[in-house]
Structures are given as structure tokens and as C-alpha cells.
C-alpha atoms as one frame of an Amber mdcrd trajectory, in Angstrom:
protein
 -38.383  59.624  15.981 -36.697  60.069  19.538 -40.093  57.890  21.033 -38.116
  55.153  18.323 -34.724  55.850  19.157 -35.629  54.646  22.625 -37.071  51.574
  21.974 -34.513  50.205  19.338 -31.572  51.343  22.299 -34.167  49.822  25.033
 -34.328  47.001  22.694 -29.460  46.248  22.424 -29.819  46.787  26.170 -31.960
  44.109  26.499 -30.259  41.330  24.015 -27.719  42.636  25.963 -29.098  41.905
  28.860 -29.821  38.642  27.684 -27.265  37.678  26.826 -26.718  37.932  22.771
 -22.919  38.287  21.596 -21.621  40.007  18.808 -20.304  38.113  16.337 -15.985
  38.994  16.047 -13.378  38.804  14.922  -9.861  37.167  16.249  -5.975  37.574
  15.378  -3.799  35.539  15.539  -0.977  36.376  14.788   1.780  34.679  17.105
   2.978  31.154  16.100   3.750  30.211  20.306   1.472  27.508  21.112   0.296
  28.763  23.987  -2.554  30.478  25.443  -1.636  33.633  25.257  -3.402  36.485
  23.348  -2.451  36.169  19.537  -1.967  32.079  18.849  -4.534  29.911  17.604
  -5.396  28.179  20.592  -6.335  31.285  22.408  -8.036  32.585  19.297 -10.430
  29.359  19.080 -11.015  29.193  23.276 -11.861  32.729  22.385 -14.440  31.298
  19.514 -15.653  28.637  21.685 -16.605  31.150  24.004 -19.078  32.949  21.549
 -21.405  30.637  20.433 -22.623  33.712  17.990 -22.401  32.948  14.699 -20.385
  33.551  11.639 -17.060  34.653  14.368 -13.219  34.576  12.775 -10.219  33.125
  13.460  -7.687  35.452  11.002  -4.765  33.372  11.033  -2.037  36.116   9.423
   1.581  35.512   7.698   4.656  35.531  10.300   7.560  36.132   9.081   8.329
  34.910   6.487   7.492  31.810   4.447   7.104  29.222   4.994   4.904  29.635
   7.624   3.859  27.232  10.786   2.177  26.467  13.703   3.089  23.020  15.130
   1.220  22.637  18.052   2.523  20.949  21.372  -0.496  19.304  22.145  -3.990
  18.638  20.937  -6.589  21.583  19.824  -9.490  22.573  21.858 -12.403  21.457
  20.106 -14.279  23.586  17.616 -17.775  23.769  19.860 -18.448  27.846  17.873
 -19.975  28.423  13.369 -16.026  30.300  12.922 -14.346  30.663   9.797 -10.318
  30.186  10.348  -8.881  31.357   7.923  -4.880  31.668   6.531  -4.592  35.488
   4.978  -2.670  34.760   3.129  -3.676  31.658   0.383  -6.129  35.413  -0.608
  -2.661  36.603  -1.609  -0.451  34.806  -2.987  -1.816  31.125  -2.326   0.478
  30.463   0.111  -0.689  28.025   2.648  -0.758  28.922   6.535   0.410  24.980
   8.337  -0.982  23.784  11.277   1.201  21.690  11.472   1.659  17.949  14.599
   5.137  16.844  14.316   6.142  18.529  17.660   3.667  15.520  19.420   3.006
  12.553  17.484   5.853  11.165  18.116   6.814   7.221  16.168   7.317   5.951
  12.750   4.882   6.224  10.353   1.743   4.918   9.904   2.144   2.421  13.986
   2.701   6.464  15.768  -1.060   6.129  15.346  -2.979   3.790  17.545  -6.576
   2.869  16.141  -8.687   2.752  19.282  -8.288  -0.864  19.757  -4.757   0.920
  20.742  -3.145  -3.433  19.213  -3.844  -1.368  15.882  -2.686   1.102  13.960
  -2.704   2.734  10.998  -4.820   3.028   7.757  -8.389   1.087   7.775  -8.720
   0.817  11.518 -11.874   2.740  13.378 -10.087   5.793  14.844 -10.507   8.608
  15.740  -7.372   8.852  17.711  -4.594  12.492  16.861  -6.944  14.353  15.212
  -5.416  18.139  14.105  -8.394  20.590  14.136 -11.819  19.000  15.206 -15.166
  20.061  14.783 -17.686  17.385  17.172 -21.201  18.166  17.212 -20.793  21.430
  15.399 -22.310  23.111  12.381 -21.582  26.586  10.236 -18.034  25.731  10.666
 -15.023  27.112   7.538 -11.402  27.048   6.930  -9.064  27.843   4.000  -5.985
  28.333   3.674  -4.745  26.450   5.505  -2.586  23.020   6.089  -3.086  20.609
   8.247  -0.157  18.388   8.591   1.242  15.905  10.386  -1.480  14.058  12.859
  -3.270  11.136  12.046  -6.182  12.249  11.755  -5.575  16.673   9.539  -9.265
  17.512  10.080 -12.205  15.849  12.270 -15.418  16.921  11.605 -17.590  13.878
  13.174 -21.197  14.225  13.813 -20.447  18.002  12.491 -23.039  19.191   9.577
 -23.566  22.193   7.359 -18.953  23.134   7.075 -17.228  23.883   3.977 -13.290
  22.564   3.145 -11.637  24.960   0.764  -8.868  26.180  -0.404  -7.153  24.224
   1.750  -3.613  21.631   1.747  -4.467  18.851   3.141  -1.012  16.826   3.949
   1.270  13.335   5.937  -1.371  12.583   7.707  -1.262   8.610   7.846  -3.535
   7.664  10.429  -7.266   7.964   9.971  -7.302  10.448   6.911  -6.744  13.257
   5.258  -9.859  14.973   6.428 -12.510  12.377   8.333 -16.424  13.256   7.468
 -18.177  11.224  10.334 -20.921  10.015  12.058 -19.236   7.384  14.541 -20.745
   7.325  18.168 -17.711   7.176  19.679 -18.429   3.306  19.829 -17.711   2.921
  16.126 -21.786   2.691  14.932 -23.008   5.355  12.726 -25.645   8.232  13.442
 -27.509   9.499  10.762 -28.948  12.855   9.938 -25.316  14.209  12.065 -23.178
  14.435   9.804 -24.894  15.833   6.456 -24.664  18.508   3.615 -20.507  19.148
   4.851 -18.590  20.470   1.322 -14.471  19.675   0.804 -13.914  21.685  -2.355
 -10.857  22.790  -4.330  -8.566  21.214  -1.737  -5.423  19.109  -2.904  -5.136
  15.950  -0.438  -1.623  14.423  -0.322   0.268  11.576   1.191  -2.280  10.741
   3.625  -2.702   7.641   4.728  -6.974   7.861   3.052  -6.944  11.301   1.335
 -10.978  10.986   3.038 -13.617   8.857   4.690 -17.240   9.310   4.158 -18.221
   7.641   7.375 -20.787   5.155   9.338 -23.904   7.341   8.194 -21.855  10.577
   6.613 -24.861  11.646   3.668 -25.646  14.364   1.674 -22.428  15.787   1.349
 -19.988  17.306  -1.821 -16.390  16.299  -2.616 -15.793  18.716  -6.013 -12.867
  19.391  -8.293 -10.299  17.981  -5.304  -6.583  16.801  -6.546  -5.715  13.100
  -4.741  -2.296  12.630  -5.020   0.198  10.352  -2.980   3.984  10.023  -3.885
   6.711   7.404  -2.459   7.312   8.723   0.823   3.421   7.799   1.421   3.822
   5.196   3.688   0.231   4.227   3.387  -0.965   4.844   0.805  -4.432   3.407
   0.705  -7.066   5.326  -0.763  -7.913   8.182  -1.890 -12.080   8.355  -0.804
 -13.343   5.921   1.049 -17.177   5.852   1.335 -18.108   3.137   4.096 -21.909
   2.632   5.685 -22.379   6.121   3.359 -24.907   7.751   1.888 -26.425  10.131
  -0.396 -22.821  11.671  -1.208 -21.843  13.427  -3.832 -17.669  12.739  -5.133
 -17.479  15.036  -8.672 -14.923  16.209 -11.008 -11.873  15.216  -8.084  -8.662
  13.247  -9.006  -7.837  10.240  -7.505  -3.290   8.997  -8.906  -1.006   6.779
  -7.297  -2.981   4.912  -4.224  -4.203   1.565  -4.402  -8.122   2.692  -5.109
  -8.626   5.652  -6.101 -12.255   5.321  -4.664 -12.915   2.788  -1.915 -16.852
   2.030  -1.415 -17.685  -0.685   1.382 -21.701  -1.169   1.415 -22.179   2.691
   0.994 -26.163   3.233  -1.003 -27.457   5.957  -3.724 -23.681   7.705  -4.185
 -23.220   9.323  -7.049 -20.143   9.630  -8.677 -18.757  11.348 -11.399 -16.817
  13.398 -13.650 -13.379  12.285 -11.896 -10.280  11.183 -13.120  -8.358   7.557
 -11.680  -5.050   6.949 -12.533  -2.316   4.702 -11.647  -3.785   3.576  -9.329
  -4.033  -0.380  -8.232  -7.515   0.208  -8.122  -9.397   2.346  -9.992 -12.409
   2.485  -8.501 -12.720  -0.830  -5.691 -16.750  -0.901  -4.485 -19.601  -2.722
  -2.780 -22.875  -1.390  -1.831 -26.823  -0.584  -3.540 -27.764   2.141  -5.597
 -24.167   3.690  -6.287 -23.637   5.701  -9.516 -20.848   6.003 -12.097 -21.471
   8.546 -14.699 -18.592   9.761 -17.882 -15.998   8.979 -15.329 -12.362   8.780
 -16.636 -10.168   5.469 -15.633  -7.332   4.870 -17.329  -3.373   3.860 -16.144
  -4.152   1.663 -13.348  -3.296  -1.750 -12.709  -7.807  -2.930 -12.662 -10.402
   0.162 -13.966 -13.309  -1.148 -12.468 -13.821  -3.492  -9.513 -17.056  -4.396
  -8.718 -15.961  -6.895  -5.329 -18.827 -10.073  -4.339 -20.621  -9.188  -0.683
 -23.213 -10.917   1.271 -25.886  -8.640  -0.158 -27.261 -10.799  -3.211 -29.200
  -7.377  -4.282 -26.893  -4.714  -4.090 -26.391  -2.665  -7.449 -23.587  -0.569
  -9.268 -24.784   1.597 -12.085 -21.746   1.962 -14.983 -22.996   5.081 -18.005
 -21.010   6.814 -19.614 -17.708   6.173 -18.795 -14.201   6.800 -20.613 -11.793
   3.314 -19.412  -8.592   2.664 -21.288  -4.559   1.548 -20.790  -5.374  -0.382
 -17.615  -3.776  -3.394 -16.574  -0.227  -1.703 -15.751   2.202  -3.516 -12.962
   0.228  -1.510 -10.176   1.009  -4.095  -7.073   0.511  -1.464  -4.326  -2.243
  -2.850  -1.697  -2.367  -0.968   0.965  -6.356  -1.587   2.555  -6.923  -2.523
  -1.424  -5.883  -2.737  -4.781  -4.497  -6.167  -6.469  -1.587  -8.061  -5.944
  -3.021 -11.516  -6.578  -1.248 -13.246  -8.820  -2.999 -14.362 -11.830  -5.370
 -12.069 -11.132  -7.646 -11.369 -14.410  -7.537  -7.440 -15.574  -9.616  -5.375
 -17.570 -12.217  -2.427 -17.897 -14.476  -3.695 -15.649 -13.798  -6.705 -13.597
 -17.082  -8.766 -11.193 -15.047 -10.474  -8.206 -11.527  -9.139  -7.340 -10.319
 -10.065  -3.511 -10.325  -7.452  -0.859  -9.730  -7.370   2.229 -12.980  -8.990
   3.276 -12.281 -11.733   1.252 -10.039 -14.676   1.321  -7.329 -15.009  -1.403
  -6.710 -10.871  -0.563  -3.316  -9.786  -1.017  -1.948  -7.224   0.817  -1.710
  -5.588   4.299  -5.624  -5.052   6.423  -4.599  -2.649   8.312  -1.638  -2.501
  10.927  -2.267  -4.938  13.502  -5.668  -6.971  11.658  -6.404 -10.762  12.074
  -9.151 -11.313  10.809 -10.038 -15.878  11.582  -9.849 -17.018   8.046 -13.333
 -19.095   9.169 -14.198 -15.442   8.789 -12.903 -14.395   5.388 -16.013 -14.311
   2.677 -15.314 -16.544  -0.971 -17.471 -15.758  -3.915 -18.787 -18.247  -5.097
 -16.955 -20.135  -8.785 -19.463 -23.156  -8.986 -23.613 -23.208  -9.583 -25.538
 -24.501  -6.559 -22.266 -23.543  -4.447 -22.764 -22.790  -0.464 -21.080 -20.358
   1.782 -20.434 -18.271  -0.540 -20.811 -14.094  -1.831 -23.182 -14.223  -5.129
 -21.587 -12.870  -8.272 -21.730  -9.655  -8.259 -24.044  -7.808 -10.510 -26.430
 -10.666 -10.110 -23.587 -11.427 -12.627 -25.336 -10.044 -15.436 -23.953 -11.326
 -18.351 -21.838  -8.490 -20.319 -23.618  -8.486 -23.835 -22.200 -10.441 -27.024
 -21.352  -8.398 -30.270 -20.541  -9.298 -33.633 -19.925  -7.017 -37.146 -21.204
  -7.230 -39.984 -20.534  -4.846 -43.167 -19.893  -1.975 -40.476 -23.068  -2.895
 -38.502 -22.960  -4.178 -35.295 -25.851  -6.646 -34.434 -26.083  -6.816 -30.441
 -27.292 -10.050 -28.258 -28.686  -9.617 -24.817 -29.266 -12.274 -22.745 -30.731
 -11.691 -19.304 -33.953 -12.693 -17.190 -37.080 -12.951 -19.637 -39.286  -9.912
 -20.479 -37.209  -7.291 -18.943 -36.357  -4.454 -20.195 -31.974  -3.590 -21.235
 -29.660  -0.816 -21.250 -26.305  -1.243 -24.013 -24.116   1.071 -24.035 -21.480
   0.764 -26.859 -17.304   2.154 -26.825 -15.652   2.762 -29.098 -11.688   2.705
 -28.852  -8.465   4.144 -30.753  -6.580   1.497 -30.824  -7.706  -2.141 -32.906
  -6.769  -3.757 -30.241  -8.098  -2.000 -27.268 -10.071  -3.924 -25.034 -11.803
  -1.396 -23.246 -13.936   1.348 -22.722 -11.886   5.016 -24.019 -14.662   6.934
 -25.585 -18.693   6.773 -25.119 -20.012   5.935 -29.227 -23.936   5.358 -27.996
 -26.894   3.828 -26.262 -29.738   1.086 -27.158 -32.462  -0.163 -24.863 -33.124
  -3.596 -26.080 -36.558  -5.806 -24.968 -35.896 -10.023 -23.879 -38.542 -12.499
 -24.662 -40.012 -14.759 -23.325 -36.943 -17.536 -22.978 -34.901 -14.085 -21.818
 -32.975 -12.815 -25.487 -32.715  -9.705 -26.334 -30.939  -8.649 -30.520 -30.825
  -5.253 -32.046 -29.368  -3.727 -35.117 -27.346  -0.887 -34.576 -24.343   1.554
 -36.989 -22.115   3.206 -35.636 -21.652   6.978 -36.060 -18.072   7.098 -35.373
 -15.276   4.981 -36.732 -13.647   3.193 -35.228 -10.593   0.748 -34.440 -12.496
  -1.470 -31.997 -15.847  -1.080 -30.162 -17.110  -2.478 -27.179 -20.144  -2.465
 -25.596 -22.020  -3.291 -21.971 -25.238  -3.845 -20.632 -27.109  -2.546 -17.632
 -30.767  -3.636 -16.305 -33.823  -1.412 -15.565 -32.850  -2.373 -11.920 -29.143
  -0.790 -12.388 -26.340  -2.987 -12.183 -24.259  -3.215 -14.549 -22.558  -5.810
 -16.188 -18.727  -6.540 -17.516 -17.958  -5.043 -21.225 -17.895  -7.333 -23.628
 -15.171  -8.342 -25.829 -14.296  -6.609 -29.127 -15.673  -6.533 -32.501 -12.582
  -4.605 -34.986 -14.779  -2.016 -37.418 -13.151  -3.244 -40.633
């Protein structure tokens, strides 16, 4: 026994002499922004100097609510694995605020310059003036914090396996409330650097974009968050923007009062499911290939799902089992998205809606952003038209429905000898033309002329029924004309 004790002691001494450090807990109980012991700045610097896994910074509630740490200059980037926890949340549900208003000066979004100093606000490339910065670091947890009045609330740059949970992210008017990006510092994406981050159970209130997954951000999970905007927000752009971000999952969130609830710009294979989108100009505003939208509730928007044309004519977007109703509202909110085009065709699913990159877009493309007219994209409107983008999803045609004796005949026109999946939706009002309740699906196969027909009898009787069709590669059509069930 004595020999074993001596060996353990020698092992411990060896770890100490080799520079091994144990995890530490740093207590923040002073809200002054200085380097003295007990301040947040001091705690971050102490943790950065200690490279052990799972340090903790525990921020205590000091004085009376609201609990606010006002920082006078940028905080140091977080460089070590650490849990930064506002301890009051576990006790009462109250947040401890980290506030940037002492040094973020100016009028709203104009206080937040982009990488191009002539541009500002949401929808310009930027990583300027963030609050908490996770850069080239893994294993950080943020909990119980209200990060507000920065240009970016939390910047996660080239960092993986981090957790942002049970926070309030508010009033960050520049890039985003939370920006998760693989940006190399020059606007180029980096792969494998920004993966497996989790953003769960947070409140996003009055940010320009609530959250961004950009420039190589992949395999991240965003779940069970509320993204909302009020009239106080100078640039209510997107709840979430995905820009060149792939293989992310966005599940169980609510998006309300934005130009776009969720916008995807050329991202691939993202899975978007069980979200609710309401009172946005566009619920979903989409490009990209292989993205799947499954079982979302989309209601009370100007357009439910807008699929834009893009240069990749082979891009396909899949819509399945979504509930879409009561859209067509007069919501002309167009900050880096949305729909403000006069006489825009409205509905549940609409192809070819113009966006920032398109000729015909009406609204803000971002502060100071000017696009040369010759570089603006167009959507083809005539056969054999040149110098324009093809209609989205290869212009897949909606099916045609007819009804006789409570049985529906569906006709699909597509490619010859191909498999198609038809989904049926019911509406509680005979005058509704949308997709309020998913009912059923059938598989049809086209003949040599590209035509398929099938009969289907609904198990649930509803006043009106619509349908759409998805091809074997995943491209989904707009909705069919509604038929009334007599």
C-alpha cells in the first residue's frame, strides 16, 4: 500500500511539473468592467490562461434585478473550454445581462459596420463588434445570460461542439443575435471547423437576424427556440439565415414578425422540421439543393413557402407533410428578404418570388449595398429564354384533381416512366386553397408520355382538398387547385 501511495504521489508531481492544470471555477461577483478579481473580464482572462477542460465562470446575481454587466470595450475572445453560467436562471428564471451599449454607439443598425465599411447592418458580411466571441475553440457552454446591444450577440467562429442554452439574446442590430460561421476572416467558407454546435431553448428577441449558419457551418442543431421581433426592431430580417451552410437541423422553433421566418441561400441537405412560422412576410424563403422541410406549421404570412430561382438549375427542395393555412396577409416587411412586390402572386407555395439577388426585388438589400443592374438575376418566364434562371424545382407541375362521388382522381404530368409521390391536404373551409391538414399520400408512375393517374378516397371528409407532387429526386411542386368535396 505504501509503495502504491508513493507511486501515485510521484505521478501527481509529474503532472504538475509537466504543466498539467486542473479545471477551475471563477466567480463573477463584481459588475464593474475592469481587470480586478471578480469581474467578467478578469474571469474570461483567467480561464483563457488555464487550458484545462471544463473551467466554470459563475456569474452571481449582484444587488437587485435587473442584473446587468455593462462592458466598456470588447471582451476578450473565449479561448478555452468553459461554462459561463448566469446562476440566477436556475433559481428564478432570470437572466444576467451582458450589455454592449456603453461602446456600441450610433443610430440602430448604422452603428454596426460590415467588413466593407461603407456597408452596415443586417445582410452585409460582418464579424464586427460582437459581445461574446468563441473563436477557434471547442467545448464552451453559455447559459442563463441576456446578451444584448451588440452588433453580434454571440459570435461562434470556426468553433465546434459548443452549447448555447437557456439564454435571452436580444437587441443585437447588426449581423445577428447568434452568428455561427466558418468565415476565414476574408469571407471564404471553411469546412469541418464549425460543426456540432447546439442552440437550444433560447429566446431571440429584436435581433436583425436572430441566428445565422453561414460559410461552412455544418451539422449544427437549432431546436426549441423562440425567434420574435417587435416594432422596436429597426431591421427585422430573418429569424434564421442559412448561407452556404450544409447538413444542419432546425427543429421545433417558432418564428414570428420577420421579413423571412427562415431563409436559405444555397445551403445543402439541411433538415427543417416541426417549426411554426407566423406573421412573417415570407414564412420560408428558399434556394439550395437537397433541403427538406417536414411537418412545419406555416400560417398567417404573406406567402407561406417561397422558392426562388437560382443559377443551379438542378437544385431541388423537398416539402412534405407541412401544414400551410391562412396566408395571403398584407405583410410587406422587406428587410433583406420578404415580399413587397406589388401584385405579387400569393399563396401557400409560390415559385419564382424575387429576392435580393433578383431583378424586381422591392426592399432593402442591406445598408449601403448596391448591386449593379447587370448582375441582378432574372427568372425565365418564356420557353427558350436566355440569360435567366430556370423556374425553381425544374418547374415541376402541380397535379390536377377532379372529384366524383367523394372519390378524387389525381393526374400527374411529368417525365416519362418516373416515380412520383402525391401528398393530399384538407382544409376546414370550402373556400380555402391551402394545405391545412396533411391527409395521405400515394405513389404513381408515369407512362411513356409522362402521364400518371390514380384514384384516392379520403378517410377524413374535409370541405376542400389540395395536393402537391414530389419527384424521385426530391423536387416538390406548388399546390394543385383545390377541389370541393360535395
